[in-house]
CSV table of C-alpha atoms and ligand atoms in Angstrom, one decimal:
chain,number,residue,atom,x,y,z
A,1,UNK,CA,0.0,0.0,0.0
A,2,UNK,CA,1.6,2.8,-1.2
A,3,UNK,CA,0.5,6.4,0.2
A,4,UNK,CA,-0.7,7.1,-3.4
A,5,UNK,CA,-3.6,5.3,-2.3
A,6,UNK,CA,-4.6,7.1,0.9
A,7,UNK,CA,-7.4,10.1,0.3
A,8,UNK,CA,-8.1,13.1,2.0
A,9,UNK,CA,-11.9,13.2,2.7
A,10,UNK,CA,-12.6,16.2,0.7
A,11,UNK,CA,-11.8,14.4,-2.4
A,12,UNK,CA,-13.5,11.0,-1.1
A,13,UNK,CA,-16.3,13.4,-1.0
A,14,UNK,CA,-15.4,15.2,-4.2
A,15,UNK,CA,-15.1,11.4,-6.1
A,16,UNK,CA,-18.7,10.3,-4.6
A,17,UNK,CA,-20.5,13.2,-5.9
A,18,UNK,CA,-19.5,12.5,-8.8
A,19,UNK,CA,-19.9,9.0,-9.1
A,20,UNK,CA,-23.3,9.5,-8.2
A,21,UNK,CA,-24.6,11.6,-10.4
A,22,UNK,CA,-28.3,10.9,-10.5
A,23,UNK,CA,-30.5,10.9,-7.4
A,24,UNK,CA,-33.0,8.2,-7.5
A,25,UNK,CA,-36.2,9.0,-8.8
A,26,UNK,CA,-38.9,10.8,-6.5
A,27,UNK,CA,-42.1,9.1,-5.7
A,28,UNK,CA,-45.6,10.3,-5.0
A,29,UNK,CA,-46.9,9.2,-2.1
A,30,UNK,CA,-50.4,10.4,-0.1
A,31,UNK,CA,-50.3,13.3,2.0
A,32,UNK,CA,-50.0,11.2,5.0
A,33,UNK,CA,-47.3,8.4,4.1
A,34,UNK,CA,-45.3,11.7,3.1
A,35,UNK,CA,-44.6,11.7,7.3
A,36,UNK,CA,-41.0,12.2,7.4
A,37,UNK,CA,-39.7,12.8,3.9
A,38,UNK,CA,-38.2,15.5,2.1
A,39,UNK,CA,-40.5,16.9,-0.5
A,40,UNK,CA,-39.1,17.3,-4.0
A,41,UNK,CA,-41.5,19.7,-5.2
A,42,UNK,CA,-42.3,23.3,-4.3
A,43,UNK,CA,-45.6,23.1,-3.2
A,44,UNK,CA,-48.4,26.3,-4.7
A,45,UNK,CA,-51.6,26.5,-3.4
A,46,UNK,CA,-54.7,26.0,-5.8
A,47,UNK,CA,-57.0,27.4,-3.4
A,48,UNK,CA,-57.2,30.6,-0.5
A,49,UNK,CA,-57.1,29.5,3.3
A,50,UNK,CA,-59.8,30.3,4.4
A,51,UNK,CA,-61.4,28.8,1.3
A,52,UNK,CA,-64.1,31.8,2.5
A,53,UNK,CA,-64.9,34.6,4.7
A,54,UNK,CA,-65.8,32.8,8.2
A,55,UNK,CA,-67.3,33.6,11.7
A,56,UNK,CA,-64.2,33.6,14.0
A,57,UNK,CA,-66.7,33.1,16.2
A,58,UNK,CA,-69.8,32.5,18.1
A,59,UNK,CA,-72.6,35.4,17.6
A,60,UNK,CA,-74.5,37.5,15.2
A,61,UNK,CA,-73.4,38.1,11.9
A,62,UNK,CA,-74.7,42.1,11.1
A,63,UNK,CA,-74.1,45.2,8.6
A,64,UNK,CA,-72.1,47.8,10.6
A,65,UNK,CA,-74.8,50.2,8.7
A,66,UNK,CA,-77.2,48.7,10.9
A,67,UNK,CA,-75.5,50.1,14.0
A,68,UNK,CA,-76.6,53.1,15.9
A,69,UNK,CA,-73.5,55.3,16.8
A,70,UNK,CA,-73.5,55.1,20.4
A,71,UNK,CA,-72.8,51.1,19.3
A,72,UNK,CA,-76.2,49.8,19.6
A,73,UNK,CA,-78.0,47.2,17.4
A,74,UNK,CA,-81.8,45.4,17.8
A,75,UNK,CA,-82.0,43.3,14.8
A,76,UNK,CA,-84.3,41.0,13.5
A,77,UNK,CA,-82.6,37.4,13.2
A,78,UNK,CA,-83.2,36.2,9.8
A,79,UNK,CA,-81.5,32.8,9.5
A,80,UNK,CA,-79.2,30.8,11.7
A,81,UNK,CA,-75.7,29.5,9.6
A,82,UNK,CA,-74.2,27.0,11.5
A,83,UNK,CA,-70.3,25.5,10.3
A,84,UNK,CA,-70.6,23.3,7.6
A,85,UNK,CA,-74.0,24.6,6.1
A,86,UNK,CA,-73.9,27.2,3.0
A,87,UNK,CA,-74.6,30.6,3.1
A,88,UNK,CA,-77.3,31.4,0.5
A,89,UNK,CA,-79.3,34.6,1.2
A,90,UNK,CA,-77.9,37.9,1.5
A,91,UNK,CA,-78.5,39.5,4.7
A,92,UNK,CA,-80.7,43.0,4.4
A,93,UNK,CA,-80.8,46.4,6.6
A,94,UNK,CA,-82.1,45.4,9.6
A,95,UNK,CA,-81.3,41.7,9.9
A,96,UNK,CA,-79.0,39.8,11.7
A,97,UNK,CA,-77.8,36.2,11.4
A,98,UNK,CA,-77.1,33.8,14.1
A,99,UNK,CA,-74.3,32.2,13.3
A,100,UNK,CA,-71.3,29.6,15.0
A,101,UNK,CA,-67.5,30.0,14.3
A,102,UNK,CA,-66.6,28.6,11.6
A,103,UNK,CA,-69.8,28.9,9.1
A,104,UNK,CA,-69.6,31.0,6.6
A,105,UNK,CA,-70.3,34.8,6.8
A,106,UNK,CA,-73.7,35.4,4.9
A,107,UNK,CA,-72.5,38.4,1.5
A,108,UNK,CA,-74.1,41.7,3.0
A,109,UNK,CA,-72.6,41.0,6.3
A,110,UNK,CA,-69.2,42.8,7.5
A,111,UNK,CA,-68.8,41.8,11.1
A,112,UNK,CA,-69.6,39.4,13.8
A,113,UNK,CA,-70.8,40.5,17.0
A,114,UNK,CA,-69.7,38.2,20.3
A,115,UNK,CA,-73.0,36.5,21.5
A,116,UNK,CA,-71.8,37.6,24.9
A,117,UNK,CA,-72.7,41.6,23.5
A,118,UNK,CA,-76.3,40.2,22.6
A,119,UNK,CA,-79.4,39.7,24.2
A,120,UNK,CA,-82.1,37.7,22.5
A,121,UNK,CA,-86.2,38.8,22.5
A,122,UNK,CA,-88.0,36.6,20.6
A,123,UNK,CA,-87.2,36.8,16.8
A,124,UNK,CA,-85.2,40.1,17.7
A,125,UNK,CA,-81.4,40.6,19.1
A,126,UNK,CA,-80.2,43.6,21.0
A,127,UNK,CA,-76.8,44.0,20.5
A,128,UNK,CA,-73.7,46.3,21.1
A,129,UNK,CA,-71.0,46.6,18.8
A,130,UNK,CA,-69.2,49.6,19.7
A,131,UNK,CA,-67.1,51.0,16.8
A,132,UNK,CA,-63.7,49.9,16.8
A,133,UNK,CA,-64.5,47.1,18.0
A,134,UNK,CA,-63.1,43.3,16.5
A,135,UNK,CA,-64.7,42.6,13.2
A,136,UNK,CA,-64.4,38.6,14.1
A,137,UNK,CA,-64.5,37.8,10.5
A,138,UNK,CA,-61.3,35.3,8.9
A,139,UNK,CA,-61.7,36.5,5.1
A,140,UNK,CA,-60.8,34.3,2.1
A,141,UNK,CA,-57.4,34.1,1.7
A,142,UNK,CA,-56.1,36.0,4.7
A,143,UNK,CA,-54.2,33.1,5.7
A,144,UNK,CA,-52.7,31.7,2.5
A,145,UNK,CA,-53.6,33.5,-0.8
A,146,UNK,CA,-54.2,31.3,-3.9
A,147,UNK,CA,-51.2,30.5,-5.9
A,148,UNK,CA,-48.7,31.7,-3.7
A,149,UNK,CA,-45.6,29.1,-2.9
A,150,UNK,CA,-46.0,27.6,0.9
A,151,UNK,CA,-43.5,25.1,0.9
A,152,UNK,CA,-40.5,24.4,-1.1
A,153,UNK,CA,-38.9,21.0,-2.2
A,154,UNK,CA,-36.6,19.9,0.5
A,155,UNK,CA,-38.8,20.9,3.4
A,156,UNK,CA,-39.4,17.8,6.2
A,157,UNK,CA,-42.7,16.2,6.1
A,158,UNK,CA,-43.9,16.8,9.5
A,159,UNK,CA,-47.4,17.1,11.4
A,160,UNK,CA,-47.6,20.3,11.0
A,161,UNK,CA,-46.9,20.6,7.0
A,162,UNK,CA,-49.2,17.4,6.7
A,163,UNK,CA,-52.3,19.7,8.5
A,164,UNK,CA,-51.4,22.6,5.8
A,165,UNK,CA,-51.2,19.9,2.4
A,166,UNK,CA,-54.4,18.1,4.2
A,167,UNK,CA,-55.9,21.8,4.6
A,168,UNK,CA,-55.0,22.2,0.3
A,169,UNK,CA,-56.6,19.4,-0.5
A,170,UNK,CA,-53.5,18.1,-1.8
A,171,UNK,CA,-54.3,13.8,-2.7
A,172,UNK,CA,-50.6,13.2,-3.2
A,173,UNK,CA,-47.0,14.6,-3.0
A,174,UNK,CA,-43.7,14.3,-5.1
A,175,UNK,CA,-41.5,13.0,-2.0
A,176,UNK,CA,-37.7,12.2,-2.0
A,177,UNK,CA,-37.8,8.6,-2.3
A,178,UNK,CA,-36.2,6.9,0.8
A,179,UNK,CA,-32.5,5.0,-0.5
A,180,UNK,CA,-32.7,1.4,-0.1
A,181,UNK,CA,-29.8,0.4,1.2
A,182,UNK,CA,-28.3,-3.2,2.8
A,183,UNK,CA,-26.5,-3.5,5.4
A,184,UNK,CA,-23.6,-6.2,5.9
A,185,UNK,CA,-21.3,-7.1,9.2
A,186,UNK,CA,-18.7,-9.5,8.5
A,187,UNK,CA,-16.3,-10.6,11.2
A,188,UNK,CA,-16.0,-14.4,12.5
A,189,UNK,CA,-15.8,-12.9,16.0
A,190,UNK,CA,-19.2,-11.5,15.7
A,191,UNK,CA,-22.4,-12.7,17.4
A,192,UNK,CA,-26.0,-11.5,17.0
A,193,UNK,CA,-27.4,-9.8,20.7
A,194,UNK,CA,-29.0,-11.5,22.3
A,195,UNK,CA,-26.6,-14.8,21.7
A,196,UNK,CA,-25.0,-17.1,23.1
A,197,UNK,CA,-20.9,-15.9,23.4
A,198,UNK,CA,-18.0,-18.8,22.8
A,199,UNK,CA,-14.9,-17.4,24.1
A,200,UNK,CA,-13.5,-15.1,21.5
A,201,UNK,CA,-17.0,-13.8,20.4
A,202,UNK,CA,-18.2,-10.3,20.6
A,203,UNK,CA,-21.8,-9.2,19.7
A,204,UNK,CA,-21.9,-7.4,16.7
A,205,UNK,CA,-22.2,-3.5,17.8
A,206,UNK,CA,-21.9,-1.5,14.4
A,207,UNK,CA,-24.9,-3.3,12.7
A,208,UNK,CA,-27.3,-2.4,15.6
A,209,UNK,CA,-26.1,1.4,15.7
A,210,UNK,CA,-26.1,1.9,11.9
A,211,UNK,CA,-29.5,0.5,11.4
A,212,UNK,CA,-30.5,3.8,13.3
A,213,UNK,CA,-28.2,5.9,11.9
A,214,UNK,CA,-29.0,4.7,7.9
A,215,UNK,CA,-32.8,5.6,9.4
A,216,UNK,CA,-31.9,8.8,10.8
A,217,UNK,CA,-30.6,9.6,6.9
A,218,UNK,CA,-33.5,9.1,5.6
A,219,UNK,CA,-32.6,5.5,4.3
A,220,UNK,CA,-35.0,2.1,4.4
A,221,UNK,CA,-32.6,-0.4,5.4
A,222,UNK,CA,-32.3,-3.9,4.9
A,223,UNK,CA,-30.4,-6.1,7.3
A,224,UNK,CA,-28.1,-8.4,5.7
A,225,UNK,CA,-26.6,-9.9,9.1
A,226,UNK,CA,-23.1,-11.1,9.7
A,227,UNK,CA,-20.9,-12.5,7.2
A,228,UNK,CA,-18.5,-15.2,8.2
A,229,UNK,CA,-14.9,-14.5,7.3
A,230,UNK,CA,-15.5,-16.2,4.2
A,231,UNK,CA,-14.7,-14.2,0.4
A,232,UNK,CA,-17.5,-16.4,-1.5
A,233,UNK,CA,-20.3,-16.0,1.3
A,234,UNK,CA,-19.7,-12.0,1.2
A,235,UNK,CA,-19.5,-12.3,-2.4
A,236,UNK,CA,-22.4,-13.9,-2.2
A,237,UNK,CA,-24.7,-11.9,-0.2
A,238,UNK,CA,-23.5,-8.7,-1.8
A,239,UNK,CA,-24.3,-9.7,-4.8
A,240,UNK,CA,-27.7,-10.6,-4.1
A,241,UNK,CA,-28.4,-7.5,-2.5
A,242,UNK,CA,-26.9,-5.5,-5.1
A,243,UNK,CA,-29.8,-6.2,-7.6
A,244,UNK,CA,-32.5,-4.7,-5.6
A,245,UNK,CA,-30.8,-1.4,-3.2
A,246,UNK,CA,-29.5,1.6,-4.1
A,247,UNK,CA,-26.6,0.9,-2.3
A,248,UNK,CA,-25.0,-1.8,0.5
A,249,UNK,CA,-22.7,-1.0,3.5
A,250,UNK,CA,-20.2,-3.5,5.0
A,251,UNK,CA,-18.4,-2.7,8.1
A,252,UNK,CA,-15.3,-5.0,8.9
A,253,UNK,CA,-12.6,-6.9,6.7
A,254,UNK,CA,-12.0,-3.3,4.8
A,255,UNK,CA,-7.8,-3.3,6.0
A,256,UNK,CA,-5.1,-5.5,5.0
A,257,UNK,CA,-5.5,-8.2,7.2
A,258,UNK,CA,-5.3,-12.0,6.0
A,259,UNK,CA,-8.8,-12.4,7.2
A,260,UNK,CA,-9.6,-9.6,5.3
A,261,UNK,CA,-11.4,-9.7,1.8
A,262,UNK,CA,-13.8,-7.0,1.0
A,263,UNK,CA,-11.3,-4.8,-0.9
A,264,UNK,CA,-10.4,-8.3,-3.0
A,265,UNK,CA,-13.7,-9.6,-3.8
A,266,UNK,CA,-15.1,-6.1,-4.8
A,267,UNK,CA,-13.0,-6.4,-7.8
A,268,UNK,CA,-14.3,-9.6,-8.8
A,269,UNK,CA,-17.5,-7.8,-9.4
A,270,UNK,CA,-16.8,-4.4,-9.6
A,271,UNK,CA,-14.9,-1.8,-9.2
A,272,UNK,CA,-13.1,0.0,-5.9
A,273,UNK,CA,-11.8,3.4,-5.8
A,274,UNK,CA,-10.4,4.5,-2.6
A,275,UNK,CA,-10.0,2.1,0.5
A,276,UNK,CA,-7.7,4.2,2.8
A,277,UNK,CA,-8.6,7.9,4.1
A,278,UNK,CA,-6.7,9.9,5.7
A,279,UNK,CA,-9.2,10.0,8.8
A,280,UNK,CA,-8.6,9.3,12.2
A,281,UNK,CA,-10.4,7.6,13.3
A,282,UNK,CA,-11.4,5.5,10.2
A,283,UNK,CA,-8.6,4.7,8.1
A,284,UNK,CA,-9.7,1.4,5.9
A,285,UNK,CA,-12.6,2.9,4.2
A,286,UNK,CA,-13.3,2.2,0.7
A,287,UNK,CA,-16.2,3.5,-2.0
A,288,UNK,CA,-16.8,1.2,-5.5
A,289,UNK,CA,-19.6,-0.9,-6.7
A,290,UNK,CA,-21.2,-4.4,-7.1
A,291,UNK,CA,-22.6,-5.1,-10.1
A,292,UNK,CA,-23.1,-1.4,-10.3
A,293,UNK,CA,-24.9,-0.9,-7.1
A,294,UNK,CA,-22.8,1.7,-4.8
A,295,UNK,CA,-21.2,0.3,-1.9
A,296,UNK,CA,-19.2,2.2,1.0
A,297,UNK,CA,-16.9,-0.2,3.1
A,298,UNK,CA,-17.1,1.1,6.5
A,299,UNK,CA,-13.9,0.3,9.3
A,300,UNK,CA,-14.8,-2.9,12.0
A,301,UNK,CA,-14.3,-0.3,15.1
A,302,UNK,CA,-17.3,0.8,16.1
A,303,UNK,CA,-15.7,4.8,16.3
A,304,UNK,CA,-14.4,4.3,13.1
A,305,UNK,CA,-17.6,3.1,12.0
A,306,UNK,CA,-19.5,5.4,13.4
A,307,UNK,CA,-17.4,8.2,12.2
A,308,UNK,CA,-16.7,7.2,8.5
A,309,UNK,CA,-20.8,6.9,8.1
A,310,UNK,CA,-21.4,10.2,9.1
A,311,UNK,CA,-19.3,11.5,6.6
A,312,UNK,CA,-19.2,9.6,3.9
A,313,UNK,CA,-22.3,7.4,4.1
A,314,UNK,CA,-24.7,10.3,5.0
A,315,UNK,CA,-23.4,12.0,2.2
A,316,UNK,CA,-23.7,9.2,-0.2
A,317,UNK,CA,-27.4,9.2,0.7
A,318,UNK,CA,-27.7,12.7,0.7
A,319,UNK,CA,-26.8,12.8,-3.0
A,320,UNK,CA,-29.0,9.8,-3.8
A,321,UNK,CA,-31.5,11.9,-2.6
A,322,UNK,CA,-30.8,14.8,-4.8
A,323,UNK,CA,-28.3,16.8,-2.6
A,324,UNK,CA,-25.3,18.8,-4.0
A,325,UNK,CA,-22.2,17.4,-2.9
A,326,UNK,CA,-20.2,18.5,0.2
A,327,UNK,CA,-23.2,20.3,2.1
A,328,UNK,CA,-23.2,18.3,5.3
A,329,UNK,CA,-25.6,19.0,7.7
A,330,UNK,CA,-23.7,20.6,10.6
A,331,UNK,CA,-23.4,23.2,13.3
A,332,UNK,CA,-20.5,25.1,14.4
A,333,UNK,CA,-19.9,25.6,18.2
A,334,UNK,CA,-16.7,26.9,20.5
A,335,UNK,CA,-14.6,23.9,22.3
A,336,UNK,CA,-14.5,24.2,26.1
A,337,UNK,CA,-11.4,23.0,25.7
A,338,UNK,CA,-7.9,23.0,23.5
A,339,UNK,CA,-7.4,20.1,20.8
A,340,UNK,CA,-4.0,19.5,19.4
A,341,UNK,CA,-3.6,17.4,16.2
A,342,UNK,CA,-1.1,16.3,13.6
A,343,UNK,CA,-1.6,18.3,10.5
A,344,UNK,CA,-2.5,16.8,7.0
A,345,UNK,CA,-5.3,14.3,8.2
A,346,UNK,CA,-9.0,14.6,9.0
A,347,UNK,CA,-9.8,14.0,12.8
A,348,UNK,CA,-12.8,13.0,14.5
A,349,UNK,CA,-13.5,13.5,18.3
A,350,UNK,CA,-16.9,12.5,20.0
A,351,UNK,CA,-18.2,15.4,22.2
A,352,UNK,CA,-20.7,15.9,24.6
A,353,UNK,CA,-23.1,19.3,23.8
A,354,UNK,CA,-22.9,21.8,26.6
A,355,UNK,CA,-26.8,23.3,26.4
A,356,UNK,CA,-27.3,27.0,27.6
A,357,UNK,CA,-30.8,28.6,27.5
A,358,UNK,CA,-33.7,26.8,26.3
A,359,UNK,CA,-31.8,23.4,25.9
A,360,UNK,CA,-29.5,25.5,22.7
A,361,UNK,CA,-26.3,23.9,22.4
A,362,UNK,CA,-23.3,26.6,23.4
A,363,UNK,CA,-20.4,24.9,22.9
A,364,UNK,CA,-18.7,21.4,22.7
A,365,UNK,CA,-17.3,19.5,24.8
A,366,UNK,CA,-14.5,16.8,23.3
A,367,UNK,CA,-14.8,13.2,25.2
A,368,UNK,CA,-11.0,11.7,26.5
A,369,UNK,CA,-9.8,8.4,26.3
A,370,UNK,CA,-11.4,7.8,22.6
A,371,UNK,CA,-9.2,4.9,21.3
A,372,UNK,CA,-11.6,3.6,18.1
A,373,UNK,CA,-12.1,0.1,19.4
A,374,UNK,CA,-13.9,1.8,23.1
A,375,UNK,CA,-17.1,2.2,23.3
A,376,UNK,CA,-18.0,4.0,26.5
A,377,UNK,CA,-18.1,7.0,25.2
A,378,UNK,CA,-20.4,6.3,22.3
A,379,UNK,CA,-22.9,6.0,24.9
A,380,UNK,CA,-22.1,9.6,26.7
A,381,UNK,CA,-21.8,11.2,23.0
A,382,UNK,CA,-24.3,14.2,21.5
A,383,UNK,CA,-21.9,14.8,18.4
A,384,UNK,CA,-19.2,14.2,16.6
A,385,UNK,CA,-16.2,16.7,16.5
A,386,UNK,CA,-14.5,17.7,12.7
A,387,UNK,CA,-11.3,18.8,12.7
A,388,UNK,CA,-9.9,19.4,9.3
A,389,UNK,CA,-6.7,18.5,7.7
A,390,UNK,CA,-5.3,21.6,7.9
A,391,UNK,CA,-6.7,22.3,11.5
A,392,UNK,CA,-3.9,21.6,13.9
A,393,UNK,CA,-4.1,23.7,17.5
A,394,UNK,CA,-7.6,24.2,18.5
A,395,UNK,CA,-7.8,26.3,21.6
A,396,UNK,CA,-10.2,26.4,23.8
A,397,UNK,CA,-13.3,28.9,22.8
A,398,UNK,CA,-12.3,28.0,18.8
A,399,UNK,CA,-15.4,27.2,16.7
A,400,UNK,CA,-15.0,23.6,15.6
A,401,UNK,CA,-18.0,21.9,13.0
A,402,UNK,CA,-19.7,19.1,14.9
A,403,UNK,CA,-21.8,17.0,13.3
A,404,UNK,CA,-25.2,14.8,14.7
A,405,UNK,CA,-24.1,11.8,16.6
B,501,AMP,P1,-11.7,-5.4,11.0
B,501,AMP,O1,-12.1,-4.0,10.3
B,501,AMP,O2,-12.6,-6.5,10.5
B,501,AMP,O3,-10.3,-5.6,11.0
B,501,AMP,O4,-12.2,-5.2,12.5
B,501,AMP,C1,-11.5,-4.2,13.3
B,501,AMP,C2,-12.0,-4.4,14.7
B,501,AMP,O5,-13.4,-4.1,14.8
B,501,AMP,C3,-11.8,-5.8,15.3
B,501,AMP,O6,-11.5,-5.6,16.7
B,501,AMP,C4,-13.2,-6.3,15.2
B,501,AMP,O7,-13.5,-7.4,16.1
B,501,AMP,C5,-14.1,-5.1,15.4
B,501,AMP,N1,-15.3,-5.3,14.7
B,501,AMP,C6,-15.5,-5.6,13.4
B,501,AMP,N2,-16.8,-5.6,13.1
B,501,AMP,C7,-17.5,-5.3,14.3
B,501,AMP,C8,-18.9,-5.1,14.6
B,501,AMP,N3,-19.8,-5.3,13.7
B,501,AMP,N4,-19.2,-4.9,15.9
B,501,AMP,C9,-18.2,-4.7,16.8
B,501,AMP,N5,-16.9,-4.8,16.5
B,501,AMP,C10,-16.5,-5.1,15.3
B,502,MG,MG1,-12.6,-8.5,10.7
């Protein structure tokens, strides 16, 4: 292995975005199995919210004509429009509708009056309605006026833009279509949890934890379980998932072990372009494709792992989704303490958020003790720290990009 083959991240990232140059095609969905996606359409309303003027609420729906100017009103009621029911007749000098929140305003009216400011005799209503006072009416369109954009594609399907697409009358949506992607451990070592351990074993930790990671990506995922050791059973179960996902992820057998063959069978297939980065931790990471289905080789250690997924896998899934390249989804906060770090390679540090008001994150705090193989920490992690290759003495109180855990 010659350093020839080691990559800096940025053009890992550079070579995937372009290897991956269309995103998989969107899909229409209802408005309510859109929960959770990204749209990828800009959503323009065909109608006005309200769809017509309405009682905001309970009372008599009157002509402010009708009212004497020291704010008095006696009326005669002349129908009763309840929500729901049409508004047909036009209401005349003199008359006043009952009417409930919600139903629409009758055309001659221009303002509800509270039914606490009314009295009722018989067919009549006294009421007062002081000027000035709330017209209590929601008119057409106040809310959202007909053809006017209120969403755009990329926005998160959640309840609340479900009520206003239910509220449009929307049937269906153009949604980002969720990448399918399989999932792979290989290792001899590794046991399924719950199991039964022989000495030697470990249960399997990466598979469990990027399940919910692919999730959190937006990714349907499709465990593939643990691969023996064994070239032609990887082989084997690659290939067969290769035909049906839009892209597989191993974890293990990615270095240059004897025991490991992920980088030698993916040329049987396919094709492998990078399998060392110049990431710490992460190193044996590697990016080709099966039977020309993607597939990212992720590092054994569960750090490494962990890390190497959050930038290159999310990314990967990102673009199969119809991102530009290298925008990752990240914050920027100030250390509460200094980092030092060789120069030259990408580092990542798992850090715990410090919150300040209202739960918002104020700053970072780097973890110790974070060897790749330990796991303790992965437990007491919020993020994950980026330093860059050119970063080397981070002080305390330097912004640093941390990225979702
Ligand atoms: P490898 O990349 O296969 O050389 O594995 C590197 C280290 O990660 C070894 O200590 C493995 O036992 C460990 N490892 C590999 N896969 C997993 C896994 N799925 N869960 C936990 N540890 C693993
Ligand atoms: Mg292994």
């Amino acid at each position: 292995m010659s350093d020839r083959e080691v990559r800096s991240l940025d053009d890992a990232l550079a070579f995937i975005a372009s290897y991956i140059e269309a995103a998989i095609p969107p899909m229409r969905v209802s408005v309510s199995a859109a929960y959770d996606h990204l749209l990828a359409e800009d959503i323009v309303a065909s109608v006005s919210l309200p769809r017509f003027d309405n009682a905001a609420m309970d009372g008599f729906a009157i002509r402010t004509d009708d009212v004497r100017p020291d704010g008095a009103a006696c009326l005669k009621i002349s129908q009763t429009i309840t929500a729901g029911q049409e508004a047909l007749s036009t209401l005349r000098a003199g008359e006043a509708a009952r009417i409930t929140t919600g139903a629409p305003v009758p055309p001659g009216a221009d303002r509800v009056v509270v039914q606490e400011a009314a009295r009722l005799d018989g067919d009549q209503v006294h009421l007062r309605a002081p000027a000035g006072g709330k017209l209590h009416i929601r008119k057409k369109g106040e809310d959202v006026a007909q053809g006017t954009v209120v969403m755009v594609a990329g926005t998160r399907i959640g309840p609340g833009q479900i009520a206003l697409l239910s509220s449009l009358g929307l049937r269906s949506v153009l949604v980002v279509a969720r990448p399918k992607v399989a999932l792979l451990s290989t290792g001899d070592e590794l046991v399924d949890n719950p199991g039964l351990l022989e000495p030697g074993k470990i249960f399997d930790t990466n598979r469990p934890m990027l399940i919910r990671m692919l999730q959190a990506a937006g990714a349907a995922v499709t465990d593939l379980g643990i691969a023996r050791d064994d070239p032609e059973l990887i082989l084997e179960r690659l290939v067969a998932a290769a035909a049906d996902h839009d892209l597989l992820i191993s974890t293990g057998g990615a270095s240059a072990g004897f025991a490991d063959h992920l980088t030698r069978i993916i040329v049987r297939r396919g094709y492998l372009e990078f399998w060392k980065l110049d990431m710490r931790p992460g190193k044996p990471v590697g990016f080709g494709d099966i039977d020309d289905c993607p597939i990212l080789l992720l590092p054994g250690n569960p750090l490494a792992a962990a890390a190497s997924f959050a930038l290159l896998g999310r990314a990967i899934i990102a673009r199969l989704g119809g991102k530009g390249s290298n925008e990752r989804h990240a914050w920027h906060l100030p250390v509460t303490s200094g980092i030092a770090k060789p120069p030259g390679r990408t580092q990542v540090l798992l850090g715990r958020l410090r919150q300040g008001l209202l739960g918002r994150a104020t700053a970072v705090e780097p973890l110790p003790d974070q060897g790749s193989a330990r796991l303790r920490y992965l437990a007491v992690a919020d993020v994950m720290i980026v330093l860059h290759s050119e970063q080397t003495e981070i002080l305390e109180g330097d912004v640093v990009e941390v990225l979702p855990f």
